[in-house]
PDB file of C-alpha atoms in Angstrom:
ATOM      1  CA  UNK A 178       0.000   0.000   0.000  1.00  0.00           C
ATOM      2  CA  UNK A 179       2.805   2.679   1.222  1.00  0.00           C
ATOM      3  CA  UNK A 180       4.953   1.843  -2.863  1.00  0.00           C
ATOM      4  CA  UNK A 181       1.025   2.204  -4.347  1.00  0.00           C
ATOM      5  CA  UNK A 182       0.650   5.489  -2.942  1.00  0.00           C
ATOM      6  CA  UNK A 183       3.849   6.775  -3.305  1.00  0.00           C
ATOM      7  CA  UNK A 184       3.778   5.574  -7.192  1.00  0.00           C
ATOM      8  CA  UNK A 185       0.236   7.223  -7.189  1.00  0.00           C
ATOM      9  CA  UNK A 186       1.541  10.648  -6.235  1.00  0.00           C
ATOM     10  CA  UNK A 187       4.206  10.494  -8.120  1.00  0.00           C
ATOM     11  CA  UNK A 188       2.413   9.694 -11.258  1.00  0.00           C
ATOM     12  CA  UNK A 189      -0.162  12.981  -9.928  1.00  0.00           C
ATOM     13  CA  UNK A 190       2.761  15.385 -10.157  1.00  0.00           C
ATOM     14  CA  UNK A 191       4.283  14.554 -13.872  1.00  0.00           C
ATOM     15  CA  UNK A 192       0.659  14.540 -15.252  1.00  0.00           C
ATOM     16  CA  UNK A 193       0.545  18.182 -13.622  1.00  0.00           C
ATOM     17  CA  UNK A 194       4.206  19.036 -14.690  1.00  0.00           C
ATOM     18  CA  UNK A 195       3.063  17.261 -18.130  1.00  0.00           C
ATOM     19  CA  UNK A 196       6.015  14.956 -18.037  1.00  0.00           C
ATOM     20  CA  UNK A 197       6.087  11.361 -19.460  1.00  0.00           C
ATOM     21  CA  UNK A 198       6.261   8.620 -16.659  1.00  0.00           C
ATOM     22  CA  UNK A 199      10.338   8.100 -17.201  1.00  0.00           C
ATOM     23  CA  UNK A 200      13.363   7.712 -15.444  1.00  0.00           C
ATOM     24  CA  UNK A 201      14.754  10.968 -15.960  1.00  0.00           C
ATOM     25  CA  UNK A 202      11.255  12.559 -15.078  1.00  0.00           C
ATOM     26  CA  UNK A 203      11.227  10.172 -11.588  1.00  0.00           C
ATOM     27  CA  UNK A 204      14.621  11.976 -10.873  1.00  0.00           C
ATOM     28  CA  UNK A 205      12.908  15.676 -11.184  1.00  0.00           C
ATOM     29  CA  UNK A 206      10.244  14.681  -9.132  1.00  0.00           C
ATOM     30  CA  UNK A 207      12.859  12.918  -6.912  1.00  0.00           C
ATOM     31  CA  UNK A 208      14.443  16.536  -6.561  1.00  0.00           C
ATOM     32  CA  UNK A 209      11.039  18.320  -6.238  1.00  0.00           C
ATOM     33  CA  UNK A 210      10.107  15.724  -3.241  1.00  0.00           C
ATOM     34  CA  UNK A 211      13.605  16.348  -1.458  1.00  0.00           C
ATOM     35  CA  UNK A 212      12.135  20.235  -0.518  1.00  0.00           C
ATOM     36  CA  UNK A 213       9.321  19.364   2.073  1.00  0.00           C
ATOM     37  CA  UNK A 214      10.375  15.482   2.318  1.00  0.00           C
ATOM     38  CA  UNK A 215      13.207  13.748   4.072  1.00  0.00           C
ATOM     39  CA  UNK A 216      15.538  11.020   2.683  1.00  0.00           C
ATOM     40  CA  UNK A 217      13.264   7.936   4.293  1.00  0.00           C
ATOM     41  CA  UNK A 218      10.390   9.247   2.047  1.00  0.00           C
ATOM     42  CA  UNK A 219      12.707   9.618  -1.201  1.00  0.00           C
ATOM     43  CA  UNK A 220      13.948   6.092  -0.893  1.00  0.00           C
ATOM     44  CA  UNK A 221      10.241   5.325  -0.960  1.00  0.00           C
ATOM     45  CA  UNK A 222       9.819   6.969  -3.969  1.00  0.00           C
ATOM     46  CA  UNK A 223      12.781   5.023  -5.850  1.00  0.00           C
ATOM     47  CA  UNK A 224      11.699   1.646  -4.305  1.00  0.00           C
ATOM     48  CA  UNK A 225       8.564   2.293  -5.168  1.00  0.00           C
ATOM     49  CA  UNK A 226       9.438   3.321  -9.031  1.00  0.00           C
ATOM     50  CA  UNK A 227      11.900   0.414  -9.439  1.00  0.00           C
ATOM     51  CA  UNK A 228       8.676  -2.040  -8.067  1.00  0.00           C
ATOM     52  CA  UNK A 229       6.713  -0.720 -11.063  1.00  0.00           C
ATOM     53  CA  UNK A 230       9.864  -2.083 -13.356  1.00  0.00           C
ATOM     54  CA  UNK A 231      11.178   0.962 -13.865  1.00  0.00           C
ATOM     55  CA  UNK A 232      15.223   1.247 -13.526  1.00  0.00           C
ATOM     56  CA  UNK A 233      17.510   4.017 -13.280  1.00  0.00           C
ATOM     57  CA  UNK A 234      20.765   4.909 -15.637  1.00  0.00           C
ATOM     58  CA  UNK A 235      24.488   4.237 -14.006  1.00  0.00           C
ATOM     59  CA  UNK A 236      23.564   8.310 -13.969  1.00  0.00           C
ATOM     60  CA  UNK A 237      20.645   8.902 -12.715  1.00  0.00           C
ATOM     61  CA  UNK A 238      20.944   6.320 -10.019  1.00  0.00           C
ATOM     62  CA  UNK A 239      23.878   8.011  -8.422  1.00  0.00           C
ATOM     63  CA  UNK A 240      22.219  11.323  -8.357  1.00  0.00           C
ATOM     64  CA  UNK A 241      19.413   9.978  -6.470  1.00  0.00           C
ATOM     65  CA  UNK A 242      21.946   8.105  -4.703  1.00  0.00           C
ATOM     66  CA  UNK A 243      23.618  11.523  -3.962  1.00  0.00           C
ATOM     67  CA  UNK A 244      20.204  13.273  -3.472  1.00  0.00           C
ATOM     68  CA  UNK A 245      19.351  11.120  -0.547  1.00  0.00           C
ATOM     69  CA  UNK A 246      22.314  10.534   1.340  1.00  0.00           C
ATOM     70  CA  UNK A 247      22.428  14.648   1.178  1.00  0.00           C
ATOM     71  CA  UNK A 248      19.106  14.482   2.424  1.00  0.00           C
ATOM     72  CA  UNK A 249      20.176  12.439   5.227  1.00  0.00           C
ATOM     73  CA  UNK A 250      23.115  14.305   6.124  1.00  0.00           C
ATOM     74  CA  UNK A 251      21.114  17.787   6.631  1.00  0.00           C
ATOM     75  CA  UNK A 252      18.571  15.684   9.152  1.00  0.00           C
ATOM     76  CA  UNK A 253      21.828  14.175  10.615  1.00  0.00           C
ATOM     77  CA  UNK A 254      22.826  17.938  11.066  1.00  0.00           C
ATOM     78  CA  UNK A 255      19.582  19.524  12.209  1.00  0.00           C
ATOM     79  CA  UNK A 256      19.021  16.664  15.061  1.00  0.00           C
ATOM     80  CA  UNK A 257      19.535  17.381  18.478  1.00  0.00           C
ATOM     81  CA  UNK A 258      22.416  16.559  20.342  1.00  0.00           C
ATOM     82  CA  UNK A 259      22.137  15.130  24.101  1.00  0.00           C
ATOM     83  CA  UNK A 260      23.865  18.238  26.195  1.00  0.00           C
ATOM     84  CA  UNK A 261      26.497  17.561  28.787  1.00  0.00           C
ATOM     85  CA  UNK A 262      24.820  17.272  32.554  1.00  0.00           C
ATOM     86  CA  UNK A 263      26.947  18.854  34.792  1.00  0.00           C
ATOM     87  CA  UNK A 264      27.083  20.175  38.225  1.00  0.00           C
ATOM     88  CA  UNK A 265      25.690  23.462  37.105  1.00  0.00           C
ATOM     89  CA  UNK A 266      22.117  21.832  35.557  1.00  0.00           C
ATOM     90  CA  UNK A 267      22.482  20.093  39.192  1.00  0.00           C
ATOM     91  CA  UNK A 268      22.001  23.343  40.980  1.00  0.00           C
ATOM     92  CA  UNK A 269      19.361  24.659  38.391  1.00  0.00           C
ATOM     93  CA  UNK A 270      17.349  21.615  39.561  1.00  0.00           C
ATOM     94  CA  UNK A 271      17.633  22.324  42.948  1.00  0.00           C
ATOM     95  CA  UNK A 272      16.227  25.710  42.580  1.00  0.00           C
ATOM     96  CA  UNK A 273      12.910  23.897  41.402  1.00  0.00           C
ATOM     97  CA  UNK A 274      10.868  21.898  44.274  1.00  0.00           C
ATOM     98  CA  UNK A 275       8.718  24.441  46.497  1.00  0.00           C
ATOM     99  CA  UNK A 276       7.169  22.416  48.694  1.00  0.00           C
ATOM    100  CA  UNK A 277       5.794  19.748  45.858  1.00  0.00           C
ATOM    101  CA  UNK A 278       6.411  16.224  46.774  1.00  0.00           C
ATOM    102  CA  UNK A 279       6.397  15.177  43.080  1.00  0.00           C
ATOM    103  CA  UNK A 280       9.198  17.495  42.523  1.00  0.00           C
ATOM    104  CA  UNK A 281      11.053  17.136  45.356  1.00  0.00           C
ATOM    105  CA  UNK A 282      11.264  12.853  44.686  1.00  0.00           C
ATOM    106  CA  UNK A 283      12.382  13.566  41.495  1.00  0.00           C
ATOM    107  CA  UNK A 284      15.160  16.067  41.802  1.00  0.00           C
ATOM    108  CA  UNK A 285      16.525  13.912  44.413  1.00  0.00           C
ATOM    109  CA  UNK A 286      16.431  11.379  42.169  1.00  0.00           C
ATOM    110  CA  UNK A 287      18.879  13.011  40.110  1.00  0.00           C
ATOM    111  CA  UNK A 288      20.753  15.076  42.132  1.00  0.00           C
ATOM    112  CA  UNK A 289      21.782  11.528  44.009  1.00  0.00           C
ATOM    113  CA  UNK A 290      22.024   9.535  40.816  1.00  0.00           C
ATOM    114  CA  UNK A 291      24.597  12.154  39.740  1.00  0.00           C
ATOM    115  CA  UNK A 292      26.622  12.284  43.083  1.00  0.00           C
ATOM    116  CA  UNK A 293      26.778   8.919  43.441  1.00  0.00           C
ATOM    117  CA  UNK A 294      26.929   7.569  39.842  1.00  0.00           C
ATOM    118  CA  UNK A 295      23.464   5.816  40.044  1.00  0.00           C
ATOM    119  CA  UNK A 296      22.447   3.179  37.185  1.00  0.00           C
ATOM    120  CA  UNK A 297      18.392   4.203  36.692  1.00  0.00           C
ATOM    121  CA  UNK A 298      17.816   0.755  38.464  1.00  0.00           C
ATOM    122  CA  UNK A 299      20.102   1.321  41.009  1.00  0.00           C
ATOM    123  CA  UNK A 300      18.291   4.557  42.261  1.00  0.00           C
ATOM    124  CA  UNK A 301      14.870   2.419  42.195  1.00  0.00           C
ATOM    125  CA  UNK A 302      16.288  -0.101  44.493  1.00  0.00           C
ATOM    126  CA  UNK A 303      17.460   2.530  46.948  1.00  0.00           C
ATOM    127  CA  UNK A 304      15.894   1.535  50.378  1.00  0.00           C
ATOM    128  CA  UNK A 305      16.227   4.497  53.274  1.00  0.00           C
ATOM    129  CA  UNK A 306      18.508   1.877  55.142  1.00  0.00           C
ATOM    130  CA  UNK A 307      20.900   2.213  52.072  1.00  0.00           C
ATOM    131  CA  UNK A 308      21.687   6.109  53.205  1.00  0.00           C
ATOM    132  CA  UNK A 309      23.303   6.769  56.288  1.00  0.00           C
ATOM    133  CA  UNK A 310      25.036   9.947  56.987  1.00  0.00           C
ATOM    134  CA  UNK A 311      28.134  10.531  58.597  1.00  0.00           C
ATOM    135  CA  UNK A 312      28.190  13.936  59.446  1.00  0.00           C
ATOM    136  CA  UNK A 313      29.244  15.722  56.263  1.00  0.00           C
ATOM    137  CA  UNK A 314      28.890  12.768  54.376  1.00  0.00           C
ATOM    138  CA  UNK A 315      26.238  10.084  52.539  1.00  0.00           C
ATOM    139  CA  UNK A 316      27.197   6.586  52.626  1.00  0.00           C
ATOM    140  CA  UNK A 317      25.468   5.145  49.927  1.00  0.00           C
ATOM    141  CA  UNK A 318      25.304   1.237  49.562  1.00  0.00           C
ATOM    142  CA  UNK A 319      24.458   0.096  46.626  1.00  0.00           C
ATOM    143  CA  UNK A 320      23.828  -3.740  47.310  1.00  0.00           C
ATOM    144  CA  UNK A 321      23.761  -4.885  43.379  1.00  0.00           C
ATOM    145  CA  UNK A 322      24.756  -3.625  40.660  1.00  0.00           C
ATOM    146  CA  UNK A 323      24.525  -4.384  37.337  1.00  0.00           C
ATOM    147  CA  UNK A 324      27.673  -5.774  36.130  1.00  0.00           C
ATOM    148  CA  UNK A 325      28.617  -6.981  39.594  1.00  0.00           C
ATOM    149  CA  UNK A 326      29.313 -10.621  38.917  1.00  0.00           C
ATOM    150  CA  UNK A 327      30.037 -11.676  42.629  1.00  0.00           C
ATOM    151  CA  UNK A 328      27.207  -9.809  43.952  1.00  0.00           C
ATOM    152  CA  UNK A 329      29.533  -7.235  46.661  1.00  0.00           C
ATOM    153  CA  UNK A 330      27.715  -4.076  46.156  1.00  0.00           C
ATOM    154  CA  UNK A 331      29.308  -1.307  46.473  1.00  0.00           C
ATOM    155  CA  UNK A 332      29.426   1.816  48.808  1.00  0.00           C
ATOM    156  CA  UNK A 333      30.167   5.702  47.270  1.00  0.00           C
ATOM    157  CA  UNK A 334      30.339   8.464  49.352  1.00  0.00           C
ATOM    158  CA  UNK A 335      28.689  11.757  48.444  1.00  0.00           C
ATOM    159  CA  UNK A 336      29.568  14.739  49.695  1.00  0.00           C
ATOM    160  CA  UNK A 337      26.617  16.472  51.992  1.00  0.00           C
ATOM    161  CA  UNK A 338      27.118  19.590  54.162  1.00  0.00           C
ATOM    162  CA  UNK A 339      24.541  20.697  56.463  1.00  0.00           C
ATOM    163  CA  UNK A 340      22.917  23.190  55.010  1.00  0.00           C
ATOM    164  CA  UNK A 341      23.693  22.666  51.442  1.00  0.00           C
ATOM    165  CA  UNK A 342      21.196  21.725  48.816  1.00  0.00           C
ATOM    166  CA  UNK A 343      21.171  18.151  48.715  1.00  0.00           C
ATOM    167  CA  UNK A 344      20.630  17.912  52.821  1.00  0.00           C
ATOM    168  CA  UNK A 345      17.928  20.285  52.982  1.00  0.00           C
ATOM    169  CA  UNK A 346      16.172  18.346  50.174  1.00  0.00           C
ATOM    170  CA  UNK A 347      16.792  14.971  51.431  1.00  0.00           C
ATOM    171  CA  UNK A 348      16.351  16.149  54.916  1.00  0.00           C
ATOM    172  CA  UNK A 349      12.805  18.023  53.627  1.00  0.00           C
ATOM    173  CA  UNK A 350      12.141  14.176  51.735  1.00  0.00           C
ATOM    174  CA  UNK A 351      12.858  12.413  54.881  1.00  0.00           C
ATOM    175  CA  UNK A 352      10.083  14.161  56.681  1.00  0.00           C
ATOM    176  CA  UNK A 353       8.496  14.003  54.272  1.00  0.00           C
ATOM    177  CA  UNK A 354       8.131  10.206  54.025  1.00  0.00           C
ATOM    178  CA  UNK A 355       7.694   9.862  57.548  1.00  0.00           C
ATOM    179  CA  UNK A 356       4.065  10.387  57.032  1.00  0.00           C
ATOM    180  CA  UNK A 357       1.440   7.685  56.306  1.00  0.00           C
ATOM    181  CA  UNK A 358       0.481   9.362  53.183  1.00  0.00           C
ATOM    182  CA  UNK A 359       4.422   8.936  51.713  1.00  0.00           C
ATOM    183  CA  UNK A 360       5.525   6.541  54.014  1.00  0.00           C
ATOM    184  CA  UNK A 361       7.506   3.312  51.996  1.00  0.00           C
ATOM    185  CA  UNK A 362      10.919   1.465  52.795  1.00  0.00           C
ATOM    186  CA  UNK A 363      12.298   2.915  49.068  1.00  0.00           C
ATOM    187  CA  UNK A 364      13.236   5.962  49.019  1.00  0.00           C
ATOM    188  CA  UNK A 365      12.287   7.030  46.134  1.00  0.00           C
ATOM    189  CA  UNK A 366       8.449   5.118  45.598  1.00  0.00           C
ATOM    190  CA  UNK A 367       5.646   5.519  43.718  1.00  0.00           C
ATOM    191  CA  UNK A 368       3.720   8.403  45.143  1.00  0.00           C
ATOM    192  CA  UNK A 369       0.096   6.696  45.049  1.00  0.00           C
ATOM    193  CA  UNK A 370       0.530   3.577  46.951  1.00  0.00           C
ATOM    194  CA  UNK A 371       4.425   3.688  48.122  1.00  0.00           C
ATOM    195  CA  UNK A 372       5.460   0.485  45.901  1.00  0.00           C
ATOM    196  CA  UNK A 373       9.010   0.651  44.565  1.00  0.00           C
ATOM    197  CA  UNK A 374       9.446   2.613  41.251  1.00  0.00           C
ATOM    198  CA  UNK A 375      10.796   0.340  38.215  1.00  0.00           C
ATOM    199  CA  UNK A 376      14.020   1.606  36.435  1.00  0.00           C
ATOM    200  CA  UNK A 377      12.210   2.793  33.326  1.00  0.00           C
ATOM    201  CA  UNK A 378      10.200   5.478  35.628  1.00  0.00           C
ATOM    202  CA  UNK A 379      13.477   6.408  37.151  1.00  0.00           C
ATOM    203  CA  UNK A 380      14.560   7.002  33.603  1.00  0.00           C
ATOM    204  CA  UNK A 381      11.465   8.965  32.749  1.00  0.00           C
ATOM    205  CA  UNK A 382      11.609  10.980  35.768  1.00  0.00           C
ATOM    206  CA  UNK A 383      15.414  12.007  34.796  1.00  0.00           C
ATOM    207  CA  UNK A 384      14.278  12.764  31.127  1.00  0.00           C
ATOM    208  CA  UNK A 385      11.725  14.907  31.785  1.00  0.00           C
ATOM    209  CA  UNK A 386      12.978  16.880  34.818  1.00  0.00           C
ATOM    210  CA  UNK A 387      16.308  17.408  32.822  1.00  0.00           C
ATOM    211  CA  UNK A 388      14.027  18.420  29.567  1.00  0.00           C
ATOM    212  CA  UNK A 389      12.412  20.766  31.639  1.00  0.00           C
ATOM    213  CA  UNK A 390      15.863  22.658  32.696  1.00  0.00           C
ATOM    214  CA  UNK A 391      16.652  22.954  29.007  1.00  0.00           C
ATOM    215  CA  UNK A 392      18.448  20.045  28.230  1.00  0.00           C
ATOM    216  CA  UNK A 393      18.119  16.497  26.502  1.00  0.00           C
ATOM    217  CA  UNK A 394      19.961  14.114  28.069  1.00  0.00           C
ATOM    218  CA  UNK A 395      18.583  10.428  29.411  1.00  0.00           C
ATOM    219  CA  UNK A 396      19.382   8.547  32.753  1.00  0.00           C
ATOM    220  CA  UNK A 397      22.773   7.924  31.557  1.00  0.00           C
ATOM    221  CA  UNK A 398      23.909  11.069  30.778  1.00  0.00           C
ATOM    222  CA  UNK A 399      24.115  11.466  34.666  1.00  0.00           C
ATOM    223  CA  UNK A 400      26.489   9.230  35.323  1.00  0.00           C
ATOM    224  CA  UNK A 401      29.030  10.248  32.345  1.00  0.00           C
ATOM    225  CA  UNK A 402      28.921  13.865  33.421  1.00  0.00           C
ATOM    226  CA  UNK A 403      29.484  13.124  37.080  1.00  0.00           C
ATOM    227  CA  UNK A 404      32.663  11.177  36.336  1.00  0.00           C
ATOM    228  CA  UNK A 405      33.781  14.056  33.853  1.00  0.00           C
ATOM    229  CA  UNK A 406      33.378  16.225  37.169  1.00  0.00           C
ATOM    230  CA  UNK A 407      35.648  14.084  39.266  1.00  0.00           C
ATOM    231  CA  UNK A 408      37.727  13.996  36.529  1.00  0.00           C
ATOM    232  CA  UNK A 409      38.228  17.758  35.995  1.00  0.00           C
ATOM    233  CA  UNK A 410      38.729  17.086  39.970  1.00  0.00           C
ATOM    234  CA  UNK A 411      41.857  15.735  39.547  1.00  0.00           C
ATOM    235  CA  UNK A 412      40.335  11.706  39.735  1.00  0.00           C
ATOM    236  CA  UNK A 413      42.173   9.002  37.949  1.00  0.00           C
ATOM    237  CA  UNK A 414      39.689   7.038  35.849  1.00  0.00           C
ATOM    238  CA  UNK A 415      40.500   3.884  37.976  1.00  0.00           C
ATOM    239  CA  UNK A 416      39.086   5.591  40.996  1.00  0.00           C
ATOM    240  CA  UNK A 417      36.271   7.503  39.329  1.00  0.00           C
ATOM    241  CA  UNK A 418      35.885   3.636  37.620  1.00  0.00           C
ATOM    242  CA  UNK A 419      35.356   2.209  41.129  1.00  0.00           C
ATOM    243  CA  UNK A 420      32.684   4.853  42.716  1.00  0.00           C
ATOM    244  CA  UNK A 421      30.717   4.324  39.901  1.00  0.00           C
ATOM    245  CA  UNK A 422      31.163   0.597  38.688  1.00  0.00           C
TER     246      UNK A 422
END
């Protein structure tokens, strides 16, 4: 159906451009699609043509050759990049929750998947018994992670001053959850009945709270721009390698 309709318009626009159905006409109309269609939609039109029986000169097949791989390389050009997440689109989100619950879960979310190089499935399993502070310090235990063969977990250490951002949102989260209404052994649960969150809402959660401060990045994009941090801190990669492995 899709090669029927695409040989039907084609066939529509040399009657109106009172051209004969031809190879050399295809290639016009070829170069009259490429202005308002993209490269997918032109090799549609060829397929479709060469269905019919139709064929194409040495020629005229490596102009259309040409015409769509240009094509392609102007959407390649035009699509958005994923923009580095670094500590500064960390303190943007922190200037977000006001006393929202929704926001302040999910800037947490991030803020301590950065920090503590957090896998989106390692932030759902995140029970309150995994964070313990030591005075200006989180102890984060992470007790499996993903490519951790003999199962030893790991613990990272994030730095948390009183006062700072990330206590007075985790300490706001805390009391937070201490109610019946938000009350759940995860930290970071599902806001209508407390059940654990599954690592593809973690990863919608990041994706959308980072689109929201301007920038398109996913759950992983965390992680890579915390270890470029440590690393502009003066980190080897075998240590930043072992925080976050």
């Amino acid at each position: 159906m899709a090669y029927e309709r695409a040989n039907a318009e084609r066939a529509r626009w040399l009657c109106e451009a009172n051209l004969p159905a031809d190879e050399k006409s295809t290639v016009l109309y070829l170069s009259h699609k490429s202005q308002s269609a993209g490269s997918g939609a032109l090799a549609k039109v060829s397929a479709a043509y060469q269905m019919t029986g139709g064929s194409f000169s040495p020629m005229e097949r490596q102009f259309s050759g040409d015409l769509m791989k240009s094509k392609k390389r102007e959407e390649v050009a035009l699509r958005q990049k994923p923009k580095m997440v670094n500590l500064s689109v960390i303190k943007k989100l922190f200037e977000g929750p006001s006393n929202n619950p929704k926001s302040e879960r999910d800037v947490l979310v991030i803020a301590l998947s950065f920090f503590a190089l957090l896998r989106a499935g390692e932030a759902a399993e995140l029970k309150w018994e995994d964070v313990e502070r030591n005075g200006g310090l989180l102890k984060i235990t992470i007790k499996k992670a993903k490519n951790d063969q003999q199962g030893l977990g790991r613990n990272t250490f994030v730095a948390c001053p009183e006062g700072e951002d990330l206590d007075c949102l985790l300490n706001r989260w805390k009391v937070r959850c201490s109610t019946g209404k938000y009350s759940s052994e995860y930290l970071f649960p599902n806001l209508q009945n407390g059940t654990q969150l599954k690592p593809n809402a973690i990863s919608t959660i990041t994706r959308k709270r980072l689109g929201e401060a301007g920038v398109t990045a996913t759950h992983h994009a965390l992680r890579r721009g915390s270890a470029n941090e440590r690393e502009f801190r003066g980190l080897s990669i075998e240590e930043i390698k072992a925080r976050g492995r």
